[in-house]
Amino acid sequence: MSQDTSLRPSEKIAAPSDSGRVGVLTNVWRASGKTTGVLAGLILLVIYLSITQPIFMTWGNITNIVASNSVVLVLAVGATFVIISGGLDLSTASAAAVTGMSYGMLLQHGMSAWVAVAGALAVGLLLGIVNGVLISYVKISFLVVTLGTLSIFESAALVMSQGKTINVFSLEGFQPIYNLVNGKVAGIPYLLIFDVLLVVAAALVLRYTTFGRGVYALGSNREAARLNGINVARTTLSVFLIAGLAAAVASLIQVGRLTGASPGIDSTLLLTVVAAVLIGGTAYTGGDGGVGGTVLGVLFLGVIQNGLTLSDVSTFWRGTVNGVVLIVAVALGVARDRGWLRFNRGKTPASS
Amino acid sequence: MNASAAPLVEVRGVSKRYPGVLALDNASLAVSPGEIVALTGENGSGKSTLSKIIGGAEQPDGGVVLVDGAETVIANPATALKLGIVMISQELTLAPQLTVAENVFMGRLPRRGRVIDWATVRRRAREELAALDVHVDVNARVGDLSVELQQEVEIARAVSSKARLLILDEATSSLSEHATERLLELVREQAKRGVAVLMISHRMPELYSTAGRAAVLRDGKMVGTVPLPSTPESQLVRMMVGRELNDYYGSRDCVPGDVVLQVRDLASADGALAPTSFEVRSGEIVGIAGLVGSGKAQLGMALGGAIAATGDVRVNGSPVTLGDPRRALGAGIGLVPDDRKRAALLPTRSVAHNMTLTWLPKLSKFGVVPTRTEKRRVKEAIAEYGVKTSSPAKLITQLSGGNQQKAILGRIFALDCPVYVLSEPTRGVDVGSKSQIYALLQKLTESGAAVVIISSELPELIGLADRVLVCFQGAVHGEVSGEQLQEEVLNAIAVSGHVHSEEPS
Ligand SMILES: Nc1ncnc2c1ncn2[C@@H]1O[C@H](COP(=O)(O)OP(=O)(O)O)[C@@H](O)[C@H]1O
Ligand SMILES: [Mg+2]
């Protein structure tokens, strides 16, 4: 043999000797869907909190969780469309500040309730068009565009009111929104009903419309989508329009809850929104995921927040918790997709 | 030759189960130093799975792997690499954003002290590539190279890492004939030096000219091993598909009708294709031959609206707006691009959603997809186009390459277009499925479609086409039909632009 064996190490390769057998646990893990992990985590969390915090499982606390997470949910539903299509909208929280201010100012100028609401929605669409046109027709990267508009919208909100908060509580046109956001029917908050309708509608659009299919196709493989007749530019524009509209709706809920339009932006809002989408199993690379997962992601983060509050943990920890959960959740998803984790390896190779 | 020596790598009774399929069922195989073994079988028979197990990318559910006669667990590709097992597949593993030199030495960059010695990296990469007769700038970004050159760089990396076992999993499927020949020459050279080779290819001539033995997998089971080239091709094919396969290319019973596709002065905006004119009649198959870089690929892309182009293209007399795939589809030109991974697959979606992607406008009502109809249509198409999948909901990337291709072809064939433009339609597809695809093409043509096939496999063009246009240096340099339709003639035009009358042979 003239084989050069110099490369072959003399000692045995340090590979695990417990080869082969794949156990039930490994199969369950590999076959688990994108949302199984977060769902399991959520259930465990709920069980833990129900035992340790007696107040947790009360209807009052549950409606509180719904109320305090609706803004994130609405933004996250919009962000789900953008992320599935392969993009990202960093400007979403800033856009919500602008639409909230627009609503507040329209009310302040004596506009009727519905004109103010329509105005806010129109401004949301406009902001979506700005993002969408720059990205899909001028063909600038979505990161560059939305990073730019994040800053522009943020300062625009400040300029609009010279940095002041508009108190809308006493304004007559505010009443309908206030009632909708804070009201109940038969003990069920309108907001909860709205959230459910919104999520169902978004899920149906993604799953059963040609537009939804196009959004997935775009995020999966742009070139393949283009060659198979998907209108890439129009679909991209549409997802940013949806994100803009979501920002407007979220801001109405926010103003309704706070009874004031504030130009300031909660600095953790953007992260929470994107984190909720990704924790919910939507791929950050696009082409996979859905609003069902996003709901779980929002709930997971929301319940953790609620748990921390009930346990009297300082709200300063909020960002840390969100960040850790995000990284762990996405890392677990990656590990599953690449088949990294294997459980219960047998000591002897299975004989077949 | 050392074929009788102790096997370098042996697998004994390995099994591998994926959800819904038993990809390998108690399969055994041994490869000795200096031996070239062809691993054959239909798409989905488990060839890639077996090579992945040997290459450490997958773990068997049962059975053992022996290296140098000792039971070894090849836990991951890095372990395999340390053992001298190098895998080259059609899915390139190079880092597109790094340079050629960096890629050749990836994972083992020569260092001087603690810093990487870039001068040496470049010099040695240049030497390695020159030794293999690969002419490429070592400072070029790999992503900017053609698929062919990328494949050659990949091979240079394998060779320079001193492989003891080379696994070629359809490594030639994206290469031109010329590049393939060079690769095979290289492989034979390595085998002479004692390297063991396990090669997978669906091109029979390659196997017969290179391998000394063929192992045949069918449905995950090892059906047997036969010596090459002494075993007749028909016998090998029968072992693979489990039945007799005659009338390979099929035939069609129709006379070309009216002109359907009219192309006048079609040129690509990037200059790779000079103005070209031709016509295709209904019921006619026109082949396009040519080397890589001859413009034949651009011709297909331009017709399908995939790239910017100028000229005048008409379908049944009405002009087609160029440079817009949606308009081309609307006008009735169905394009299957040659680069499946880059331009055809939705890797994160199911087989069903990959197939219906192109049907959405026709399938949907008021923008809503009727899922019942959709499910039915997908089921029908899967049956009609012979896509082997355990479920339509399976991720398309979990199918074997040939079945992915059948799904991609199926979604275009189901459109009932007057014109089909198919670029390398049978790339990476096994003999049995090829024959099926040819039969589908014949049927499509019989029903009145005008078909343009761009292919680097000349036998395929000769077997299917009424006439073949040959591209040379960005322009069509000849049209061959009838008696003249022979490999020698097509080759002559492809390499020189005209037919030699006194070619030395
Ligand atoms: N990651 C995977 N998940 C599920 N099924 C798979 C996966 N990889 C391969 N398979 C299935 O295993 C079988 C064998 O596939 P493969 O080894 O790729 O075939 P070949 O290379 O011979 O064409 C096919 O039925 C294929 O669909
Ligand atoms: Mg394969």
Coordinates of C-alpha atoms in Angstrom, one line a residue, chain A:
Chain A
M1 CA 0.0 0.0 0.0
S2 CA 1.4 3.3 -1.0
Q3 CA -1.1 5.1 1.0
D4 CA 0.1 8.1 2.9
T5 CA -1.2 7.6 6.3
S6 CA 0.6 10.4 8.0
L7 CA -2.6 12.2 8.5
R8 CA -4.3 9.5 10.3
P9 CA -3.8 10.1 14.0
S10 CA -2.4 7.2 15.9
E11 CA -4.9 7.4 18.7
K12 CA -8.5 6.7 18.1
I13 CA -10.6 9.6 17.1
A14 CA -12.3 11.0 20.1
A15 CA -15.8 10.3 18.9
P16 CA -18.5 9.2 21.3
S17 CA -18.8 5.4 21.4
D18 CA -22.4 5.5 22.3
S19 CA -23.6 5.7 18.7
G20 CA -26.7 5.0 16.9
R21 CA -29.8 4.6 18.8
V22 CA -32.3 7.4 18.7
G23 CA -34.8 7.4 21.5
V24 CA -38.3 8.5 21.8
L25 CA -37.4 11.8 23.3
T26 CA -35.1 12.7 20.4
N27 CA -37.8 11.8 17.9
V28 CA -40.3 14.0 19.7
W29 CA -37.8 16.8 19.9
R30 CA -37.0 16.5 16.2
A31 CA -40.6 16.2 15.1
S32 CA -41.7 19.1 17.3
G33 CA -43.2 22.0 15.5
K34 CA -41.8 25.5 15.6
T35 CA -44.3 26.5 18.3
T36 CA -44.2 23.4 20.5
G37 CA -41.3 24.8 22.6
V38 CA -42.9 28.1 23.4
L39 CA -46.2 26.5 24.0
A40 CA -44.7 24.1 26.5
G41 CA -42.8 26.9 28.1
L42 CA -45.9 29.0 28.4
I43 CA -47.8 26.1 30.0
L44 CA -45.1 25.4 32.6
L45 CA -44.9 29.1 33.4
V46 CA -48.7 29.3 33.9
I47 CA -48.7 26.3 36.1
Y48 CA -45.8 27.7 38.2
L49 CA -47.4 31.1 38.6
S50 CA -50.8 29.6 39.4
I51 CA -49.2 27.7 42.3
T52 CA -46.9 30.4 43.6
Q53 CA -49.1 33.5 43.0
P54 CA -52.7 32.9 44.0
I55 CA -53.8 36.2 42.3
F56 CA -52.4 35.0 38.9
M57 CA -55.3 32.9 37.9
T58 CA -58.0 35.5 38.7
W59 CA -60.1 36.9 35.9
G60 CA -59.0 40.4 36.9
N61 CA -55.3 39.5 36.4
I62 CA -56.0 37.8 33.1
T63 CA -57.8 40.7 31.6
N64 CA -54.9 42.9 32.9
I65 CA -52.5 40.7 30.9
V66 CA -54.6 41.1 27.8
A67 CA -54.9 44.8 28.3
S68 CA -51.3 45.5 28.8
N69 CA -50.1 43.3 25.9
S70 CA -52.5 44.3 23.2
V71 CA -50.2 47.1 21.9
V72 CA -47.4 44.6 21.5
L73 CA -49.7 42.0 20.0
V74 CA -51.0 44.3 17.3
L75 CA -47.5 45.5 16.4
A76 CA -46.3 42.0 16.5
V77 CA -49.0 40.7 14.1
G78 CA -47.9 43.4 11.6
A79 CA -44.2 42.5 12.2
T80 CA -45.0 38.9 11.5
F81 CA -46.0 39.7 7.9
V82 CA -42.8 41.7 7.4
I83 CA -40.5 39.1 8.9
I84 CA -42.1 36.2 7.0
S85 CA -41.6 38.1 3.8
G86 CA -37.9 38.3 4.6
G87 CA -37.8 41.9 5.9
L88 CA -37.8 43.7 9.2
D89 CA -39.5 46.9 10.3
L90 CA -37.4 48.7 12.9
S91 CA -39.6 51.8 12.7
T92 CA -42.7 50.2 14.0
A93 CA -42.7 51.7 17.5
S94 CA -41.7 55.1 16.2
A95 CA -44.5 55.0 13.6
A96 CA -46.9 54.2 16.4
A97 CA -45.7 57.4 18.2
V98 CA -46.4 59.5 15.1
T99 CA -49.9 58.0 14.5
G100 CA -50.7 58.4 18.2
M101 CA -49.7 62.0 18.1
S102 CA -51.8 62.5 14.9
Y103 CA -54.8 61.1 16.6
G104 CA -54.3 63.3 19.7
M105 CA -53.8 66.4 17.6
L106 CA -56.8 65.8 15.5
L107 CA -58.9 65.4 18.6
Q108 CA -57.3 68.6 20.1
H109 CA -58.3 70.5 16.9
G110 CA -61.9 69.5 17.6
M111 CA -62.2 66.8 15.0
S112 CA -64.9 64.2 15.5
A113 CA -64.0 60.8 16.9
W114 CA -64.2 59.0 13.5
V115 CA -62.3 61.6 11.6
A116 CA -59.5 61.4 14.2
V117 CA -59.4 57.6 14.0
A118 CA -59.5 57.7 10.2
G119 CA -56.7 60.3 10.3
A120 CA -54.5 58.1 12.5
L121 CA -55.0 55.1 10.2
A122 CA -54.3 57.2 7.1
V123 CA -51.1 58.5 8.7
G124 CA -50.1 54.9 9.5
L125 CA -50.7 53.8 5.9
L126 CA -48.7 56.8 4.7
L127 CA -45.7 55.8 7.0
G128 CA -46.0 52.3 5.6
I129 CA -45.9 53.6 2.1
V130 CA -42.8 55.6 2.8
N131 CA -41.0 52.4 4.1
G132 CA -42.5 50.2 1.4
V133 CA -41.8 52.4 -1.6
L134 CA -38.2 53.0 -0.6
I135 CA -37.6 49.3 0.0
S136 CA -39.5 47.8 -2.9
Y137 CA -39.3 50.4 -5.7
V138 CA -36.2 52.4 -4.8
K139 CA -34.6 49.1 -3.7
I140 CA -32.8 50.3 -0.6
S141 CA -32.2 47.6 2.0
F142 CA -35.0 47.3 4.6
L143 CA -32.5 47.6 7.4
V144 CA -31.2 51.0 6.1
V145 CA -34.7 52.3 5.3
T146 CA -36.4 51.4 8.6
L147 CA -33.4 52.3 10.7
G148 CA -33.6 55.7 9.0
T149 CA -37.4 56.0 9.5
L150 CA -37.0 54.8 13.1
S151 CA -35.1 58.0 13.8
I152 CA -37.2 60.2 11.5
F153 CA -40.6 59.1 12.9
E154 CA -39.3 59.3 16.4
S155 CA -38.3 62.9 16.0
A156 CA -41.4 63.7 13.9
A157 CA -43.5 62.7 16.9
L158 CA -41.5 65.1 19.1
V159 CA -41.7 67.9 16.6
M160 CA -45.5 67.6 16.2
S161 CA -46.3 68.5 19.8
Q162 CA -43.0 70.2 20.8
G163 CA -42.4 67.3 23.0
K164 CA -45.5 67.7 25.0
T165 CA -48.0 65.0 25.9
I166 CA -51.6 65.7 24.7
N167 CA -54.1 64.9 27.3
V168 CA -57.2 63.7 25.5
F169 CA -59.2 62.5 28.4
S170 CA -61.5 65.5 28.6
L171 CA -62.0 65.7 24.8
E172 CA -65.4 64.6 23.6
G173 CA -64.1 62.8 20.5
F174 CA -62.0 60.5 22.6
Q175 CA -65.0 58.8 24.2
P176 CA -65.6 56.0 21.6
I177 CA -62.0 54.8 21.6
Y178 CA -61.8 55.1 25.4
N179 CA -64.9 52.9 25.8
L180 CA -63.7 50.4 23.2
V181 CA -60.3 50.0 24.8
N182 CA -61.4 49.9 28.4
G183 CA -65.0 48.6 28.1
K184 CA -66.4 45.1 28.6
V185 CA -69.3 43.1 27.5
A186 CA -70.5 40.3 29.8
G187 CA -67.2 40.6 31.6
I188 CA -65.1 40.1 28.5
P189 CA -63.0 43.1 27.5
Y190 CA -63.7 44.5 24.0
L191 CA -60.0 44.5 23.6
L192 CA -59.8 40.7 24.0
I193 CA -62.5 40.3 21.4
F194 CA -60.7 42.6 19.0
D195 CA -57.4 40.8 19.6
V196 CA -58.9 37.5 18.8
L197 CA -60.6 38.8 15.6
L198 CA -57.4 40.4 14.5
V199 CA -55.3 37.3 15.0
V200 CA -57.8 35.1 13.2
A201 CA -58.1 37.5 10.3
A202 CA -54.3 37.7 10.0
A203 CA -53.9 33.9 10.2
L204 CA -56.6 33.4 7.5
V205 CA -54.9 36.0 5.2
L206 CA -51.5 34.3 5.6
R207 CA -52.8 30.8 5.1
Y208 CA -55.6 31.1 2.6
T209 CA -54.9 34.0 0.3
T210 CA -52.6 34.3 -2.7
F211 CA -51.2 37.4 -1.0
G212 CA -50.3 35.3 2.1
R213 CA -48.7 32.6 -0.1
G214 CA -46.7 35.3 -1.9
V215 CA -45.5 36.7 1.5
Y216 CA -44.1 33.2 2.4
A217 CA -42.7 32.7 -1.1
L218 CA -40.9 36.0 -1.0
G219 CA -39.2 35.2 2.3
S220 CA -38.4 31.7 1.3
N221 CA -36.7 32.5 -2.0
R222 CA -37.2 35.9 -3.7
E223 CA -35.9 34.8 -7.1
A224 CA -38.0 31.7 -7.2
A225 CA -41.0 33.9 -6.2
R226 CA -40.3 36.4 -8.9
L227 CA -39.8 33.8 -11.6
N228 CA -43.1 32.1 -10.7
G229 CA -45.2 35.2 -11.1
I230 CA -45.3 36.7 -7.6
N231 CA -45.3 40.5 -7.8
V232 CA -42.3 41.1 -5.6
A233 CA -42.5 44.8 -5.3
R234 CA -46.2 45.0 -4.6
T235 CA -46.1 42.2 -2.0
T236 CA -43.2 44.0 -0.2
L237 CA -45.1 47.3 -0.3
S238 CA -48.1 45.5 1.1
V239 CA -46.4 44.0 4.1
F240 CA -45.1 47.4 5.1
L241 CA -48.5 48.9 4.6
I242 CA -49.8 46.3 7.0
A243 CA -47.1 47.2 9.5
G244 CA -48.0 50.9 9.2
L245 CA -51.7 50.1 9.7
A246 CA -50.8 48.0 12.7
A247 CA -48.8 50.8 14.2
A248 CA -51.8 53.1 13.9
V249 CA -54.1 50.6 15.5
A250 CA -51.6 49.9 18.3
S251 CA -51.3 53.6 19.0
L252 CA -55.1 54.0 19.3
I253 CA -55.1 51.3 21.9
Q254 CA -52.1 52.9 23.7
V255 CA -53.8 56.4 23.7
G256 CA -57.0 54.7 24.8
R257 CA -55.3 53.1 27.8
L258 CA -53.2 56.1 28.8
T259 CA -55.8 58.7 28.0
G260 CA -53.0 60.8 26.5
A261 CA -50.9 60.9 23.3
S262 CA -47.3 60.9 24.3
P263 CA -44.4 61.5 21.8
G264 CA -42.1 59.4 23.9
I265 CA -41.4 55.9 22.9
D266 CA -41.0 53.0 25.3
S267 CA -37.4 52.0 24.4
T268 CA -38.1 48.3 24.9
L269 CA -41.2 48.2 22.7
L270 CA -39.5 47.4 19.5
L271 CA -37.4 44.7 21.0
T272 CA -40.4 43.1 22.7
V273 CA -42.4 43.1 19.4
V274 CA -39.6 41.5 17.3
A275 CA -38.7 39.1 20.1
A276 CA -42.4 38.0 20.4
V277 CA -42.5 37.2 16.7
L278 CA -39.2 35.3 16.8
I279 CA -40.0 33.4 20.0
G280 CA -43.2 32.4 18.3
G281 CA -41.2 30.4 15.8
T282 CA -41.2 32.8 12.8
A283 CA -37.9 32.4 11.1
Y284 CA -35.8 35.6 11.2
T285 CA -34.6 34.6 7.7
G286 CA -38.2 34.6 6.4
G287 CA -40.4 32.2 4.7
D288 CA -41.6 30.3 7.7
G289 CA -43.8 31.0 10.8
G290 CA -47.2 32.5 11.4
V291 CA -49.4 34.6 13.7
G292 CA -50.4 31.7 15.9
G293 CA -46.8 31.5 17.1
T294 CA -46.7 35.2 17.5
V295 CA -49.6 35.1 19.9
L296 CA -47.8 32.5 21.9
G297 CA -44.6 34.7 21.9
V298 CA -46.5 37.8 23.1
L299 CA -48.3 35.7 25.8
F300 CA -45.0 34.2 26.9
L301 CA -43.3 37.5 27.3
G302 CA -46.5 39.1 28.8
V303 CA -46.9 36.3 31.4
I304 CA -43.3 36.5 32.4
Q305 CA -43.7 40.3 32.9
N306 CA -46.9 39.7 34.8
G307 CA -45.1 37.1 37.0
L308 CA -42.2 39.5 37.7
T309 CA -44.7 42.2 38.7
L310 CA -46.7 39.9 40.9
S311 CA -43.4 38.7 42.5
D312 CA -42.3 42.3 43.1
V313 CA -39.3 42.0 40.9
S314 CA -38.1 45.4 39.7
T315 CA -39.2 46.4 36.2
F316 CA -35.6 47.1 35.5
W317 CA -35.1 43.4 34.9
R318 CA -37.7 43.4 32.1
G319 CA -35.2 43.9 29.3
T320 CA -32.8 41.3 30.6
V321 CA -35.5 38.7 30.8
N322 CA -36.9 39.5 27.3
G323 CA -33.4 39.4 25.8
V324 CA -32.5 36.1 27.4
V325 CA -35.8 34.5 26.4
L326 CA -35.3 35.7 22.9
I327 CA -31.9 34.2 22.5
V328 CA -32.7 31.0 24.2
A329 CA -35.8 30.4 22.2
V330 CA -34.2 31.2 18.8
A331 CA -31.1 29.1 19.7
L332 CA -33.3 26.1 20.6
G333 CA -35.1 26.5 17.3
V334 CA -31.8 26.5 15.4
A335 CA -30.6 23.5 17.4
R336 CA -33.7 21.5 16.5
D337 CA -33.5 22.4 12.8
R338 CA -29.9 21.4 12.6
G339 CA -30.4 18.3 14.6
W340 CA -27.9 19.3 17.2
L341 CA -29.5 18.0 20.4
R342 CA -30.0 14.3 20.9
F343 CA -31.3 12.7 24.0
N344 CA -31.2 9.3 25.6
R345 CA -28.4 7.8 23.4
G346 CA -28.2 4.1 23.9
K347 CA -24.9 2.7 25.1
T348 CA -24.9 0.0 22.5
P349 CA -25.7 0.4 18.8
A350 CA -29.1 -1.0 18.1
S351 CA -29.1 -4.2 16.1
S352 CA -31.6 -4.2 13.4

